Coordinates of C-alpha atoms in Angstrom, one line a residue:
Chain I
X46 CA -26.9 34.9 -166.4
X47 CA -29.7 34.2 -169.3
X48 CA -32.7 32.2 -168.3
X49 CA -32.1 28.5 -169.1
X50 CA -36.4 27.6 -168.6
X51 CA -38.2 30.2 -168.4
X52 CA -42.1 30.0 -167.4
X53 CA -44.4 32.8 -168.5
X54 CA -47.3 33.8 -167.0
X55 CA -48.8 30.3 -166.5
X56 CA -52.7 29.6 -167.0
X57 CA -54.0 26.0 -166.5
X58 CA -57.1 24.4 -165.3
X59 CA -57.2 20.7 -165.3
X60 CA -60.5 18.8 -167.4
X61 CA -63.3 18.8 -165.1
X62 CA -62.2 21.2 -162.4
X63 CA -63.3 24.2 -161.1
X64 CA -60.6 25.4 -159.5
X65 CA -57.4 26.3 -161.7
X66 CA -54.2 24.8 -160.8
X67 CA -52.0 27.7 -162.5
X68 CA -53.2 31.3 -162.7
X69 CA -50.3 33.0 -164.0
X70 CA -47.1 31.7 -162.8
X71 CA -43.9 32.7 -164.2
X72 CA -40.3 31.7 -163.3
X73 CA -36.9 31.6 -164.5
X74 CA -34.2 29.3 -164.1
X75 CA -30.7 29.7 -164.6
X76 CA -28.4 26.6 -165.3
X77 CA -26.2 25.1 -162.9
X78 CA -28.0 25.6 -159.3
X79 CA -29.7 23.7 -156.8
X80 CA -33.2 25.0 -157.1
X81 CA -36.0 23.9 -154.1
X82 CA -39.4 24.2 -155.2
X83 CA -42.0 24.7 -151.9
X84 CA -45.8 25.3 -151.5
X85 CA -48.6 23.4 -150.0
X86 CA -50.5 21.0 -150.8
X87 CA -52.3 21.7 -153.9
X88 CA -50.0 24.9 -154.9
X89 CA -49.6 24.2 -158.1
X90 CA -45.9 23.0 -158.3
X91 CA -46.3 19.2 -159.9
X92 CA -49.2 21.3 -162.4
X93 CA -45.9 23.6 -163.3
X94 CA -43.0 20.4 -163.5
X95 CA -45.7 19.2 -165.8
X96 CA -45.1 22.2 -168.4
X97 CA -41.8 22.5 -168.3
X98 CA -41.3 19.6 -170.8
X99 CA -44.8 19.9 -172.5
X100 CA -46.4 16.8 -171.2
X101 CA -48.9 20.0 -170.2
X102 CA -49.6 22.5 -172.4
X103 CA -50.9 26.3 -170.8
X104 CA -54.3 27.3 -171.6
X105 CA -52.4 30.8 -171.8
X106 CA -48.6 32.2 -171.3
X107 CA -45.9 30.4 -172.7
X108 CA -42.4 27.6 -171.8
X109 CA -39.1 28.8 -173.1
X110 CA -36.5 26.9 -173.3
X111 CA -32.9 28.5 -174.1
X112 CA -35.4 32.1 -175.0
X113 CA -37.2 29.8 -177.8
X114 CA -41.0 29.0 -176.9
X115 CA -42.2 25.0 -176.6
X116 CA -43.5 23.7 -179.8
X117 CA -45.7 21.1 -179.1
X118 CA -45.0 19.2 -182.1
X119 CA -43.3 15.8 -182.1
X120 CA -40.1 16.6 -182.8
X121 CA -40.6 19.8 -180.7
X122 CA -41.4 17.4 -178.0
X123 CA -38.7 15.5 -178.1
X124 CA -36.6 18.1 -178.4
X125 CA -37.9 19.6 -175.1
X126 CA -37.6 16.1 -173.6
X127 CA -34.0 15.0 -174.2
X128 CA -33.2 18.3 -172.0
X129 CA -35.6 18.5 -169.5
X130 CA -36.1 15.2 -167.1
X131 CA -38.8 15.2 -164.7
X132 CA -38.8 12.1 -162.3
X133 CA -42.2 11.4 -160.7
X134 CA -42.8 11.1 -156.9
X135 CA -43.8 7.0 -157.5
X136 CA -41.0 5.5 -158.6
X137 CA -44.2 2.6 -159.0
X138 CA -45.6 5.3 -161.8
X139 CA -42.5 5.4 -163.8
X140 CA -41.0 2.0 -163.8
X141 CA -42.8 0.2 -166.7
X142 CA -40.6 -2.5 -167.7
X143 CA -39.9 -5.8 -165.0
X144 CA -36.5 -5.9 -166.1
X145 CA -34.3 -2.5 -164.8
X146 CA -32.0 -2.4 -167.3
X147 CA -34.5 -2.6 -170.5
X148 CA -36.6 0.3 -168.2
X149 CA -33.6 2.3 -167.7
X150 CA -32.6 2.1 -171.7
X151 CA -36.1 3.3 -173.1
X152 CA -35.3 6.9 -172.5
X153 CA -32.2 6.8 -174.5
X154 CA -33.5 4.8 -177.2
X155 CA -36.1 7.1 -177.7
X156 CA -33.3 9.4 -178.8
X157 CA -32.5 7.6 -181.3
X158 CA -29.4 6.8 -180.8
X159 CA -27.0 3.3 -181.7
X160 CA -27.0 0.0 -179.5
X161 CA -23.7 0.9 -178.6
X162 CA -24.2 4.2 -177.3
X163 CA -27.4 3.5 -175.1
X164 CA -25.4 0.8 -173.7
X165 CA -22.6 3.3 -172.6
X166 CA -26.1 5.8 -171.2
X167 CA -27.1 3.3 -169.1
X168 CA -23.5 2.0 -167.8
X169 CA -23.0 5.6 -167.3
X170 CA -26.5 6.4 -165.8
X171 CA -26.1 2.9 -163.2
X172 CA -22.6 3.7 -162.4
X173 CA -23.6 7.7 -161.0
X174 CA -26.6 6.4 -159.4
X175 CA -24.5 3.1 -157.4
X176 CA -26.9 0.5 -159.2
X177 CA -24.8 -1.2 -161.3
X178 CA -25.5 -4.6 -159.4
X179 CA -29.3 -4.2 -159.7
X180 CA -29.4 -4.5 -163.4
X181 CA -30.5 -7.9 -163.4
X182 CA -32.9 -7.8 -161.1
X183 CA -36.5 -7.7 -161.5
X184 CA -38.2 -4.3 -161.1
X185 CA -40.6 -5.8 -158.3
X186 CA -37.9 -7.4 -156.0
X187 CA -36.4 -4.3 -155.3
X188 CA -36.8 -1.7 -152.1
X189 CA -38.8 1.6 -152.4
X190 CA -35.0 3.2 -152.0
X191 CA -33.9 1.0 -155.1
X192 CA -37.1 1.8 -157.2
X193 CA -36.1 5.5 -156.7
X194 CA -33.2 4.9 -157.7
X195 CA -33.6 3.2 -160.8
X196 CA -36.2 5.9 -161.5
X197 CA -33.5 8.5 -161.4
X198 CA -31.4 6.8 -163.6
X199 CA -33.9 6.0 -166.2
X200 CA -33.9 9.9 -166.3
X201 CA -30.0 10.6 -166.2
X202 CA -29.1 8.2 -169.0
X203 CA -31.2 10.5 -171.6
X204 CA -28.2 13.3 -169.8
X205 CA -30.9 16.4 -169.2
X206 CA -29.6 19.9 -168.7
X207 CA -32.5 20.5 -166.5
X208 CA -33.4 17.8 -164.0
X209 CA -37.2 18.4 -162.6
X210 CA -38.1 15.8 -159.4
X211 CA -41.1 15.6 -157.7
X212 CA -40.8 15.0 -154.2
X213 CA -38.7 11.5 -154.9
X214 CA -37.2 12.1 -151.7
X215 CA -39.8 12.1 -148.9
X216 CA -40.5 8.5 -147.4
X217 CA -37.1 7.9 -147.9
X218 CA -34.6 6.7 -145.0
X219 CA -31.8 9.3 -144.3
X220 CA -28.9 7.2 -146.4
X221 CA -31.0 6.7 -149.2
X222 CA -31.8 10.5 -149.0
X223 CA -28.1 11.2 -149.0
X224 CA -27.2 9.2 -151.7
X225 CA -29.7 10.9 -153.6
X226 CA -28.5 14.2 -152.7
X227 CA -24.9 13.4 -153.8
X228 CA -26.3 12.4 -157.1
X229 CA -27.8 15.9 -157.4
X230 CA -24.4 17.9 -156.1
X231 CA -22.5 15.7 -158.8
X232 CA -24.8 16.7 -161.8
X233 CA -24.8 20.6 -160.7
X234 CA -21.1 20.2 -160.7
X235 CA -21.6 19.0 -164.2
X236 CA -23.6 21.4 -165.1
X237 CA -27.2 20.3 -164.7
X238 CA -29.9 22.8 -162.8
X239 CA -31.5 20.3 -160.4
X240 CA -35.2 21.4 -159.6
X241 CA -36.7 19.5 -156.2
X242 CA -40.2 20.1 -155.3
X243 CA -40.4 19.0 -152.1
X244 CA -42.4 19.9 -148.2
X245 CA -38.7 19.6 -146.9
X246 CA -37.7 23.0 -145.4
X247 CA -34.9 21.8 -144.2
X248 CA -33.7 21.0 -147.6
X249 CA -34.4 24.1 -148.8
X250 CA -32.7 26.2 -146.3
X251 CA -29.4 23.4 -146.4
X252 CA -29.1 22.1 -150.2
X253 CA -30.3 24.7 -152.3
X254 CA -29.1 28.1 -154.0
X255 CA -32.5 29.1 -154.9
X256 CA -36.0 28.7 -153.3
X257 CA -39.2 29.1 -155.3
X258 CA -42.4 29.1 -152.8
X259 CA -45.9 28.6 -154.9
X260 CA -49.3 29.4 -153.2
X261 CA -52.6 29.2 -155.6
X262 CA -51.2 28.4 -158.5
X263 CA -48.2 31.4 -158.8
X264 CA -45.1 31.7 -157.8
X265 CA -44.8 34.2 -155.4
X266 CA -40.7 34.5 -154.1
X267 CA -37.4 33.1 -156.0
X268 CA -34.9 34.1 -154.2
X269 CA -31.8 33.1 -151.6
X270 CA -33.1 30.2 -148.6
X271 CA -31.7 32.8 -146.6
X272 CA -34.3 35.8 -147.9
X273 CA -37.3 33.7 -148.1
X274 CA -36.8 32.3 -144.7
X275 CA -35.9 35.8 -143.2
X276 CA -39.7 37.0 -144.4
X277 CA -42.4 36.5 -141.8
X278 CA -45.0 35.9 -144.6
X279 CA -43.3 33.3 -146.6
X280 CA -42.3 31.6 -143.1
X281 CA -45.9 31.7 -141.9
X282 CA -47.2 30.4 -145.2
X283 CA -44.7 27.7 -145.1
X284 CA -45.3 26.6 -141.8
X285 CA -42.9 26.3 -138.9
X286 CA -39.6 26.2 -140.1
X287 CA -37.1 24.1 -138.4
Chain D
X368 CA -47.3 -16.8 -159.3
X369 CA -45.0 -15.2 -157.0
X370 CA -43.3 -18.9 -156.3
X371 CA -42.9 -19.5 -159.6
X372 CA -41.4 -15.7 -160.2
X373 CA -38.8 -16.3 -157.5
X374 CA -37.4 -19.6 -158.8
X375 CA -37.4 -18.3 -162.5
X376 CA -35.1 -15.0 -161.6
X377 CA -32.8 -17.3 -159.1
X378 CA -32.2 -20.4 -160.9
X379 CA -28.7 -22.2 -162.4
X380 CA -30.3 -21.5 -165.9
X381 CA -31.1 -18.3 -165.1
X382 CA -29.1 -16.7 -168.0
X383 CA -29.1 -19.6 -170.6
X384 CA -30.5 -18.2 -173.8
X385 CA -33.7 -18.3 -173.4
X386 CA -34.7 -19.6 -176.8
X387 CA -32.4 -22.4 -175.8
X388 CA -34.5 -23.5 -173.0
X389 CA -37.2 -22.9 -175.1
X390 CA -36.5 -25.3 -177.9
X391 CA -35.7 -28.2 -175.3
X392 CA -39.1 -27.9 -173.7
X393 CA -41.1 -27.5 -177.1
X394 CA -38.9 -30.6 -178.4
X395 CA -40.2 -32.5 -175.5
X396 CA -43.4 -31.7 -175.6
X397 CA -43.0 -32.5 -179.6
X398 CA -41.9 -35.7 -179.0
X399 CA -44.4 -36.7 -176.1
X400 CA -47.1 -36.2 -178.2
X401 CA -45.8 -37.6 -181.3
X402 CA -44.8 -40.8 -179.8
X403 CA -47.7 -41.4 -178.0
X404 CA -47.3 -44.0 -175.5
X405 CA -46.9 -43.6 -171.6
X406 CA -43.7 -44.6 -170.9
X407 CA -42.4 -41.9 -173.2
X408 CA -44.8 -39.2 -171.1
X409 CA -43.4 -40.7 -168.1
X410 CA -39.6 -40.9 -169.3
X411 CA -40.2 -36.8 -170.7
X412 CA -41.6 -36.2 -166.8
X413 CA -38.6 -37.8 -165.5
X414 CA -36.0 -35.5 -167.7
X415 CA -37.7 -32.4 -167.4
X416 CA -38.0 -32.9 -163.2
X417 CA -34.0 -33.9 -163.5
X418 CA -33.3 -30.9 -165.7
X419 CA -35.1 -28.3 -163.6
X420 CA -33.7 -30.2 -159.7
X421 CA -30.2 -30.9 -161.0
X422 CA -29.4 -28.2 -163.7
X423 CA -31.1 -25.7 -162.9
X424 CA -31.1 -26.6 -158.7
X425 CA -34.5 -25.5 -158.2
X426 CA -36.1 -27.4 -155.0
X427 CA -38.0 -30.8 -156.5
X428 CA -40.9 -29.8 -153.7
X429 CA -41.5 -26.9 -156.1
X430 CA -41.3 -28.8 -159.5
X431 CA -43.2 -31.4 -157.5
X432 CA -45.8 -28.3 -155.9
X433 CA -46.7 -27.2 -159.6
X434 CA -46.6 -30.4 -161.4
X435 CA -49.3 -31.6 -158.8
X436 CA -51.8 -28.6 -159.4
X437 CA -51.8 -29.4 -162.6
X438 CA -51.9 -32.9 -162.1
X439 CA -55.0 -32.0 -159.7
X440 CA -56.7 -30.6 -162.8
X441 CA -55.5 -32.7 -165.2
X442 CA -57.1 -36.5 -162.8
X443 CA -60.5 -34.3 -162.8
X444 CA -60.9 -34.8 -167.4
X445 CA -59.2 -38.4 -166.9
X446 CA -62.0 -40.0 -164.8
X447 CA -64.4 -38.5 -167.4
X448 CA -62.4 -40.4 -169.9
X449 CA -61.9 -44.2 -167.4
X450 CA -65.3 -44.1 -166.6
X451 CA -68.4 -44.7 -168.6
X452 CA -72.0 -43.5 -166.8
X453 CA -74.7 -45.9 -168.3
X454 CA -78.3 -47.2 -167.6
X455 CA -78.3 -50.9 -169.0
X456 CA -75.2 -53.8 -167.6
X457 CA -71.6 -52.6 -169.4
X458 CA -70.7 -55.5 -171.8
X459 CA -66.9 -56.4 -170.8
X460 CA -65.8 -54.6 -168.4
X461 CA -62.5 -54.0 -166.5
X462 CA -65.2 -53.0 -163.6
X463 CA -68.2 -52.1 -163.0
X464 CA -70.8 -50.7 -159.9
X465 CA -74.1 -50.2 -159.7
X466 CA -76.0 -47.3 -158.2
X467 CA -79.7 -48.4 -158.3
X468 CA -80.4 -48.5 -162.2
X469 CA -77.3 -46.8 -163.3
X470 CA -73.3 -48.3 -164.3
X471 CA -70.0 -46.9 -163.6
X472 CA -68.0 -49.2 -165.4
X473 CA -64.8 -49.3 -167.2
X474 CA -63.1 -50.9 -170.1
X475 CA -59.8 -52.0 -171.0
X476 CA -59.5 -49.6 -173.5
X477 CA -61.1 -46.6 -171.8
X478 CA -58.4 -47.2 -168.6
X479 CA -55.8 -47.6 -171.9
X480 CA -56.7 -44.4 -172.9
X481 CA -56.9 -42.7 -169.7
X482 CA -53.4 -43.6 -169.3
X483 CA -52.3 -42.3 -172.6
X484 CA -54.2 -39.1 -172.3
X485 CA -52.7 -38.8 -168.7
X486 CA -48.7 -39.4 -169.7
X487 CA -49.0 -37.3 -172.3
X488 CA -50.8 -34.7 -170.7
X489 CA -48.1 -34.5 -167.6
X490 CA -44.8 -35.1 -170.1
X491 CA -45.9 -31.8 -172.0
X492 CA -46.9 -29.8 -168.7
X493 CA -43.6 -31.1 -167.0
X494 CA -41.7 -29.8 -170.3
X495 CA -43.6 -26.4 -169.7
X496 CA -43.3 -26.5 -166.1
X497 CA -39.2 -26.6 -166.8
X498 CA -39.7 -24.0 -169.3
X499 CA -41.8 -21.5 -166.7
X500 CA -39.4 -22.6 -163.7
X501 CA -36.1 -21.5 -165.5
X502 CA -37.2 -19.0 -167.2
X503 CA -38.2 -15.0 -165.8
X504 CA -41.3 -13.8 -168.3
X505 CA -38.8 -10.7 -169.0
X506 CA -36.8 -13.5 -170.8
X507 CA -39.4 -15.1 -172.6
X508 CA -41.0 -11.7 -173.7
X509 CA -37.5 -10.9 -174.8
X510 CA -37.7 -14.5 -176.9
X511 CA -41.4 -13.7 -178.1
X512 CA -39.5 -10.4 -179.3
X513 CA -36.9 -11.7 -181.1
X514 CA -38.9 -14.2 -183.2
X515 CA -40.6 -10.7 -184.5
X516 CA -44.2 -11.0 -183.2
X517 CA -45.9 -7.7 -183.5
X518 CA -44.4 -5.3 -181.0
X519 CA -47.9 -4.1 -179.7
X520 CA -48.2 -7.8 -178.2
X521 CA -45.0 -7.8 -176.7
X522 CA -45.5 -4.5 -175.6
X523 CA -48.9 -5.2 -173.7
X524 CA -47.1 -8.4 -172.4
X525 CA -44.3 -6.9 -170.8
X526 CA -46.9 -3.7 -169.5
X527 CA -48.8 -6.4 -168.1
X528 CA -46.4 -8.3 -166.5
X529 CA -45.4 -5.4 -164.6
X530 CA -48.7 -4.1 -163.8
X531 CA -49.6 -7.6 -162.0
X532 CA -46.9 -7.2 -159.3
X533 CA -48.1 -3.3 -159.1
X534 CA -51.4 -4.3 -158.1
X535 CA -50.7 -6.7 -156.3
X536 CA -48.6 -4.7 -153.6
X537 CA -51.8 -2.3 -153.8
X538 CA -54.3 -5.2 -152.9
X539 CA -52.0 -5.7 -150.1
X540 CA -51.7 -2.6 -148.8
X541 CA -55.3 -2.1 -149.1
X542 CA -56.6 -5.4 -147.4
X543 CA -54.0 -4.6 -144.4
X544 CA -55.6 -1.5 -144.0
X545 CA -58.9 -2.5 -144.1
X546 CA -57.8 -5.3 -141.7
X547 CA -56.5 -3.2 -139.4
X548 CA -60.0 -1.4 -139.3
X549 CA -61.9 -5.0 -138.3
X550 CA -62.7 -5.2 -142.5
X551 CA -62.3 -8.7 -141.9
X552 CA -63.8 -9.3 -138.6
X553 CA -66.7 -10.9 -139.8
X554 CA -67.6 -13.2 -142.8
X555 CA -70.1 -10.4 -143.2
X556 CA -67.8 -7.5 -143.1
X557 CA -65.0 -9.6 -145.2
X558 CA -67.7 -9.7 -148.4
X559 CA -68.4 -6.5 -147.8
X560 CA -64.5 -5.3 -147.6
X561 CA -63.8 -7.7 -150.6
X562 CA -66.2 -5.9 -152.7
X563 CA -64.8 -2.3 -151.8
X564 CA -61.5 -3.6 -152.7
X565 CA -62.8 -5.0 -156.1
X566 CA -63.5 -1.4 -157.4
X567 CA -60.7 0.7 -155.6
X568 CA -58.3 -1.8 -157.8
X569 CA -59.7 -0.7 -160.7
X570 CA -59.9 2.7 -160.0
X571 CA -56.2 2.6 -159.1
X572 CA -54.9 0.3 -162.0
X573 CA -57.2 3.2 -164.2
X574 CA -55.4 6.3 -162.3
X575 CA -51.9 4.1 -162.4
X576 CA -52.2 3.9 -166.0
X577 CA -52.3 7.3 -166.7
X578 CA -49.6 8.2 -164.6
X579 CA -47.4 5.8 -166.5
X580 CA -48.9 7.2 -169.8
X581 CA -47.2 10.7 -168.5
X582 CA -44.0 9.2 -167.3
X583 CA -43.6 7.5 -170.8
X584 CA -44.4 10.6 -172.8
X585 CA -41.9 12.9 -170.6
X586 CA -39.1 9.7 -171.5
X587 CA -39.5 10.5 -175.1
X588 CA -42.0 7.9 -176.3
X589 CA -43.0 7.6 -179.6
X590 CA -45.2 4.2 -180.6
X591 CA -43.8 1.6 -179.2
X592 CA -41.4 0.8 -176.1
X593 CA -38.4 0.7 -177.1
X594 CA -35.3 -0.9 -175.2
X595 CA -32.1 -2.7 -175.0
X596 CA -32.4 -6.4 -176.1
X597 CA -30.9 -8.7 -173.5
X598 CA -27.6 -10.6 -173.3
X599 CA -27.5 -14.5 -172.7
X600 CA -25.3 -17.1 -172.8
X601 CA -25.3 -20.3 -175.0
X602 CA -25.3 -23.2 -173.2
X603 CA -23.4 -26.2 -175.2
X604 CA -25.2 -28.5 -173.1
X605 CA -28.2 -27.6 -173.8
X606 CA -27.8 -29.5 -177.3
X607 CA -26.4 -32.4 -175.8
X608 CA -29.0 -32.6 -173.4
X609 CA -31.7 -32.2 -176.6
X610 CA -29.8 -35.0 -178.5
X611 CA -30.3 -36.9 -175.5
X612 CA -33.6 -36.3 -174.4
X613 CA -34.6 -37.2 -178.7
X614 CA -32.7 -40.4 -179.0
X615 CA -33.7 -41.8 -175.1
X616 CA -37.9 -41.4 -175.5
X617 CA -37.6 -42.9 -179.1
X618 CA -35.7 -46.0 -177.9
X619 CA -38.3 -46.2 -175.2
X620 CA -40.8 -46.0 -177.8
X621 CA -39.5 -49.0 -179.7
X622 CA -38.5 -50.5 -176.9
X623 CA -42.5 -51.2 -175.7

């Protein structure tokens, strides 16, 4: 199986910090699994969703995508972007536009491509996400639940191979958490390598093929739920598990 | 703000073009200032608070609610303009009191053109008021857009737009939390509370604004913001409705 994203030996320090974020992680990611990202508090994982489509760039190592390192050049960029989503933890951070359907078509137009076709994205990206009936509606009058949603399927309708979230899925209520999940098992089934960072061992041990745990900035196991919870150290870093 | 909002997204003329609704309100307000005379301001009032109750079935108490905010405002420059503040005995006047050596007075002409001022002034405000009332700002940015102003404009407009209910959820959160630490419990504490508040907005909207700066950039953008225009339908009697609102305040007008 060849690496879909591959991080390489990670540096970063963000402006006006002393303490680095990333010091030297590396990771690869296959396509088509169900991938839970875990760590602390402050172990780095947003820093690393924040390389993988080059809105960060390392201080050192390198981003592959497909075995080909990130250019960081515009149409490097948006190369990167059309196939890697990330979808931030505040839906309230992403939503820019009141009305949800012109918010949910700015990815796709950003592709480039016709009136027609963005039209068919968004249909499409409303239809997976059970929010065709909000598209009217004004960004503000909708739930938390609904905002996540919309969110998601700002991301979908540019189609990603590689769909990064950050922790969308804490503070939600269990049905809104298991409509979310069902959007995730669809698009593996389709194909797409679904990344969650989340605190939710749970998750980790039920959803996902692969568990990455980060501490201080590396990645330190990527392996089966079942190995990293069978290790004492991993399960005493994470906390208790359930 | 948030009244207004409401009505706007859950009105009868909610999808009517928006340019529609537009020209209607801008041919009103046209016409009550070109005609000049009361009973025309009075006669636009009337159609646009028909329009926006029956058409568009938004409550008259909220037509009626905005109209007399304005109208609040608007009473405050009129007396200025009925009333004359002199030292010596007005020649003529309609009335007149005296305050030790100083005249209020007014004249026929001055009350005249209070009057005028004041029918004009609430015609065009009821035209806008119709305008505001049917019409989501999404829909009127999407208007702004399609009669090609620069797309930096529209695009700060429609950031902003956003951005207002965004903060405004924070300021709640934040006072309820500062309430529910007695940040309010004295008129003391509340300044002092109120003043904290004043800079953690604007350290949030700062950190909030960068965060959608990211989320932007990792959706591809590239200059400007890009998106789907809108659908809408055309309303046919929208026309009649402006042929009727023309020929009825001009027949007043000759009519007085």
């Amino acid at each position: 199986m060849s690496a879909l994203l591959e991080f390489d030996d990670l540096h970063y320090t963000f402006p006006g910090s002393a303490i680095p974020a990333l010091r030297g992680a590396s990771l690869s990611i296959a396509s088509g699994q169900r991938i839970a990202l875990l760590g602390r508090n402050g172990a780095g994982k947003s820093t690393l969703l924040l390389h993988a489509n080059g809105i960060l760039r390392p201080a050192a190592g390198q981003v592959r995508l497909d075995g080909a390192p990130l250019e960081y050049t515009r149409r490097g960029l948006l190369r990167v972007r059309r196939q890697v989503g990330l979808v931030f933890q505040n839906p309230d951070d992403q939503l820019f536009s009141a009305s949800v359907l012109q918010d949910i078509s700015f990815g796709p137009m950003n592709l480039g491509l016709s009136i027609t076709e963005v039209r068919r994205r968004v249909a499409e990206a409303t239809d997976l996400c059970g929010i065709s009936n909000l598209l009217d509606r004004p960004t503000h009058a909708l739930s938390g639940g609904q905002k996540s949603l919309v969110a998601l399927a700002g991301v979908l309708a540019m189609a990603p191979r590689i769909l990064l979230v950050d922790e969308t899925t804490s503070g939600l209520d269990p049905w809104m958490r298991h409509q979310i999940f069902a959007i995730f098992d669809r698009l593996v089934e389709q194909g797409v390598t679904v990344l969650l960072a989340t605190h939710d061992l749970t998750v980790a041990r039920q959803w996902a093929d692969t568990v990455v745990v980060m501490h201080e900035g590396r990645v330190i196991a990527s392996a089966p739920p079942v190995q990293v919870f069978a290790d004492p150290d991993l399960r005493a870093l994470l906390g208790p598990a359930p | 703000m948030r009244v207004i909002d409401r009505y706007a997204f859950g009105n009868a003329l909610r999808d009517v073009d928006p340019s529609q609704k537009g020209a209607l309100a801008l041919l009103a307000i046209i016409l009550c200032l070109a005609l000049d005379h009361p009973a025309v301001g009075i006669l636009t009032l009337i159609w646009m608070l028909a329009l926006t109750t029956w058409r568009a079935r938004t409550p008259l108490r909220v037509f009626a609610g905005v109209l007399l905010t304005e109208g609040a405002f608007l009473s405050l420059s009129v007396v200025g303009i009925a009333l004359s503040i002199a030292g010596g005995k007005p020649e003529a006047p309609v009335f007149a009191w005296q305050f030790g050596p100083v005249w209020v007075s007014a004249t026929h002409e001055s009350l005249i053109l209070a009057a005028h001022v004041l029918t004009r002034a609430l015609g065009s405000a009821a035209a806008l008021n119709f305008l505001i009332l049917t019409t989501p700002l999404i829909d009127l940015i999407e208007m702004l857009r399609r009669m090609r102003l620069p797309e930096e404009l529209i695009d700060i407009m429609a950031l902003t737009y956003r951005a207002i209910f965004v903060l405004l959820d924070s300021l709640e959160r934040m006072t309820t939390a500062q309430d529910a630490r007695l940040g309010y419990h004295t008129s003391r504490a509340a300044m002092r509370s109120a003043a904290l508040i004043g800079s953690c907005l604007f350290l949030d909207a700062y950190r909030r604004s960068q965060q959608i700066q990211t989320a932007l950039e990792s959706r591809g953008l590239d200059g400007s913001l890009r998106v789907l225009p809108l659908d809408y339908r055309r309303d046919p009697r929208m026309w009649q409705i402006g042929v009727g609102l023309t020929l009825s305040l001009v027949l007043a007008r000759m009519m007085v």
